[in-house]
Coordinates of C-alpha atoms and ligand atoms in Angstrom, one line a residue:
X1 CA 0.0 0.0 0.0
X2 CA 1.2 3.5 -0.8
X3 CA 2.6 5.6 2.0
X4 CA 0.0 7.7 3.7
X5 CA 0.7 11.5 3.5
X6 CA 0.3 13.6 6.6
X7 CA 0.4 17.4 6.6
X8 CA 1.4 18.8 10.0
X9 CA 0.4 22.4 10.5
X10 CA 2.0 23.4 13.8
X11 CA 4.1 26.4 14.8
X12 CA 6.0 25.0 17.8
X13 CA 9.4 23.9 16.3
X14 CA 10.2 21.3 18.9
X15 CA 6.8 19.6 18.5
X16 CA 7.2 19.6 14.7
X17 CA 10.6 17.9 15.0
X18 CA 9.3 15.3 17.4
X19 CA 6.2 14.6 15.5
X20 CA 7.8 14.5 12.1
X21 CA 10.5 12.1 13.2
X22 CA 8.1 9.8 14.9
X23 CA 5.5 9.8 12.2
X24 CA 8.2 9.1 9.6
X25 CA 9.5 6.2 11.7
X26 CA 6.0 4.8 11.6
X27 CA 6.1 4.9 7.8
X28 CA 4.1 8.0 7.1
X29 CA 5.2 10.7 4.6
X30 CA 5.2 14.0 6.5
X31 CA 5.1 17.5 5.3
X32 CA 5.1 20.4 7.8
X33 CA 4.0 23.9 7.7
X34 CA 4.5 26.4 10.6
X35 CA 1.7 28.9 9.7
X36 CA -1.9 28.7 9.0
X37 CA -1.9 30.5 5.6
X38 CA 0.7 28.3 4.0
X39 CA -0.7 25.2 5.7
X40 CA -4.2 26.0 4.4
X41 CA -2.8 26.4 0.8
X42 CA -1.1 23.1 1.0
X43 CA -4.1 21.3 2.4
X44 CA -6.3 22.8 -0.2
X45 CA -5.0 20.6 -3.0
X46 CA -6.5 17.6 -1.2
X47 CA -3.5 15.4 -1.8
X48 CA -2.9 14.6 1.9
X49 CA -4.5 11.6 3.7
X50 CA -4.7 13.5 7.0
X51 CA -4.0 16.9 8.4
X52 CA -2.8 17.4 12.0
X53 CA -3.8 21.0 12.7
X54 CA -2.8 23.2 15.6
X55 CA -5.5 25.5 17.0
X56 CA -3.4 28.6 17.5
X57 CA -1.3 29.4 14.5
X58 CA 0.2 32.5 13.1
X59 CA -1.4 33.9 9.9
X60 CA -4.6 31.9 10.1
X61 CA -6.0 30.0 13.1
X62 CA -6.8 26.3 13.1
X63 CA -10.5 26.8 13.2
X64 CA -10.5 29.1 10.2
X65 CA -8.3 26.6 8.3
X66 CA -10.6 23.8 9.1
X67 CA -13.8 25.7 8.2
X68 CA -12.4 27.0 4.9
X69 CA -11.2 23.5 3.9
X70 CA -14.6 22.1 4.4
X71 CA -16.2 25.0 2.6
X72 CA -14.0 24.2 -0.3
X73 CA -15.1 20.6 -0.3
X74 CA -11.8 19.2 1.1
X75 CA -12.8 16.2 3.2
X76 CA -9.3 15.2 4.3
X77 CA -9.6 14.0 8.0
X78 CA -8.4 16.7 10.4
X79 CA -7.0 16.0 13.8
X80 CA -7.0 19.2 15.8
X81 CA -4.5 19.9 18.5
X82 CA -5.7 22.1 21.3
X83 CA -4.0 23.5 24.4
X84 CA -5.3 22.4 27.8
X85 CA -8.5 24.2 28.8
X86 CA -9.6 25.2 25.3
X87 CA -12.8 23.2 25.7
X88 CA -15.0 25.6 23.9
X89 CA -12.7 25.7 21.0
X90 CA -12.8 21.9 20.8
X91 CA -16.5 21.9 20.4
X92 CA -16.4 24.6 17.8
X93 CA -13.6 22.7 16.0
X94 CA -15.7 19.6 15.7
X95 CA -18.6 21.7 14.5
X96 CA -16.4 23.4 11.9
X97 CA -15.5 20.0 10.5
X98 CA -12.5 18.7 12.5
X99 CA -12.8 14.9 12.9
X100 CA -11.1 14.5 16.2
X101 CA -9.0 16.5 18.6
X102 CA -6.3 15.9 21.1
X103 CA -5.3 18.1 24.0
X104 CA -1.6 19.1 24.5
X105 CA 0.4 17.7 26.0
X106 CA -0.5 14.3 24.7
X107 CA 1.1 10.8 24.6
X108 CA 2.7 10.0 21.3
X109 CA 0.9 6.6 21.4
X110 CA -2.4 8.3 21.8
X111 CA -1.7 10.5 18.8
X112 CA -0.7 7.5 16.7
X113 CA -3.8 5.6 17.6
X114 CA -6.0 8.6 16.7
X115 CA -4.2 9.0 13.4
X116 CA -4.6 5.3 12.5
X117 CA -8.3 5.4 13.4
X118 CA -8.9 8.4 11.1
X119 CA -7.0 6.9 8.3
X120 CA -9.0 3.7 8.5
X121 CA -12.2 5.6 7.7
X122 CA -12.9 5.6 3.9
X123 CA -12.8 9.2 2.7
X124 CA -15.8 8.9 0.3
X125 CA -18.1 7.1 2.8
X126 CA -17.2 9.8 5.2
X127 CA -18.6 12.5 3.0
X128 CA -21.7 10.5 2.1
X129 CA -22.7 9.6 5.6
X130 CA -21.4 12.5 7.7
X131 CA -22.4 15.5 5.7
X132 CA -25.3 16.7 3.7
X133 CA -25.4 19.9 1.8
X134 CA -28.1 21.4 -0.4
X135 CA -28.3 25.1 -1.2
X136 CA -28.0 27.0 2.0
X137 CA -28.7 24.0 4.1
X138 CA -25.8 22.0 5.6
X139 CA -26.0 19.1 8.0
X140 CA -23.2 17.4 9.9
X141 CA -24.6 14.1 11.2
X142 CA -21.7 13.3 13.4
X143 CA -21.9 16.5 15.5
X144 CA -25.7 16.8 14.8
X145 CA -25.3 20.3 13.6
X146 CA -27.5 22.1 11.1
X147 CA -26.5 25.3 9.3
X148 CA -28.5 27.6 7.2
X149 CA -26.7 30.3 5.2
X150 CA -23.6 29.5 7.3
X151 CA -25.3 30.1 10.7
X152 CA -26.0 27.3 13.1
X153 CA -29.7 26.5 13.5
X154 CA -30.9 25.1 16.8
X155 CA -33.0 22.0 16.3
X156 CA -34.4 19.6 18.9
X157 CA -33.4 15.9 18.9
X158 CA -36.7 14.9 17.3
X159 CA -36.4 17.6 14.6
X160 CA -32.9 16.4 13.8
X161 CA -34.1 12.8 13.6
X162 CA -36.9 13.8 11.3
X163 CA -34.6 15.9 9.1
X164 CA -32.2 13.0 8.9
X165 CA -34.9 10.7 7.8
X166 CA -36.0 13.2 5.2
X167 CA -32.5 13.5 3.9
X168 CA -31.9 9.8 3.8
X169 CA -35.1 9.4 1.8
X170 CA -35.0 12.5 -0.3
X171 CA -37.2 12.4 -3.4
X172 CA -39.4 9.8 -1.8
X173 CA -43.0 10.3 -0.8
X174 CA -43.2 9.7 2.9
X175 CA -46.6 9.1 4.6
X176 CA -47.3 10.5 8.0
X177 CA -47.7 6.9 9.2
X178 CA -44.3 5.9 8.0
X179 CA -42.7 9.0 9.6
X180 CA -44.4 8.2 12.9
X181 CA -43.1 4.7 12.8
X182 CA -39.6 5.4 11.7
X183 CA -38.9 8.7 13.4
X184 CA -41.1 8.4 16.5
X185 CA -41.0 4.6 16.6
X186 CA -44.7 4.3 17.3
X187 CA -46.1 0.9 16.4
X188 CA -49.5 2.3 15.9
X189 CA -50.0 5.7 14.5
X190 CA -51.9 7.6 17.2
X191 CA -52.0 11.1 15.9
X192 CA -50.6 12.1 12.6
X193 CA -50.9 15.8 13.6
X194 CA -47.6 15.3 15.5
X195 CA -45.8 15.0 12.2
X196 CA -47.4 18.1 10.8
X197 CA -46.3 20.2 13.8
X198 CA -42.7 19.0 13.6
X199 CA -42.6 19.6 9.8
X200 CA -43.9 23.1 10.4
X201 CA -41.2 23.7 13.0
X202 CA -38.5 22.5 10.6
X203 CA -39.8 24.7 7.8
X204 CA -39.7 27.7 10.1
X205 CA -36.0 27.0 10.8
X206 CA -34.9 25.8 7.4
X207 CA -37.0 27.3 4.6
X208 CA -36.4 30.7 3.0
X209 CA -40.2 31.2 3.1
X210 CA -41.9 28.7 5.5
X211 CA -45.2 29.4 3.8
X212 CA -43.9 28.6 0.4
X213 CA -41.6 25.6 1.2
X214 CA -39.0 24.3 -1.3
X215 CA -37.3 21.8 0.9
X216 CA -40.1 19.8 2.5
X217 CA -43.1 19.7 0.2
X218 CA -46.6 18.7 1.3
X219 CA -48.3 16.1 -1.0
X220 CA -52.0 16.4 -0.5
X221 CA -53.4 13.1 0.9
X222 CA -50.0 11.4 0.7
X223 CA -47.6 13.0 3.1
X224 CA -44.3 14.8 2.6
X225 CA -41.4 14.8 0.2
X226 CA -37.9 16.2 0.9
X227 CA -36.6 18.0 -2.1
X228 CA -33.2 19.3 -0.8
Ligands
CA1 CA1 0.5 27.0 18.3

């Protein structure tokens, strides 16, 4: 199998030296960049199998690098390195498309294990199953985050489940009974009005014009169809 290529974007010279040596000794090809601007440019060509990305970098911060890569459709797994206590940033990092994070200082074996795990995930399957994008709507199934026009939209667990079911069955006509069974897990359909209420809520949050929906269409007498 061909050598896996890792791009290390990190501005701490001693850490770069240590990581580069160790990763090379593990059989990886390693390139390193000590600032966010150059690192981003290099990651943008998509030729790396993995990016190890420091959070605080000169030029362009790790969060911006990650977000911009995802916005350009680069799906290379990103392992983010954060300093101790940067909890909030970790959460944001995952929301912006990082795949995993590790807090400094870390054990080398832990880093190697995380890298191996990320490299095992098939890149295409990752895109298919973890993200959905249509127009101004973007959904990250792993972090259960929904964006509209680049802004995070707060949805309840049930709304997220319903949206996910719609996305997984886009273009299909879905009856209220089916939705109650699959999303609410009711064996018998007690009150199909529940579905209508939740669809109305999702439309309020996701449609440009909730009264003239383009994502979730009503099919008279049949149910709903997701057209995203
Ligand atoms: Ca740094």
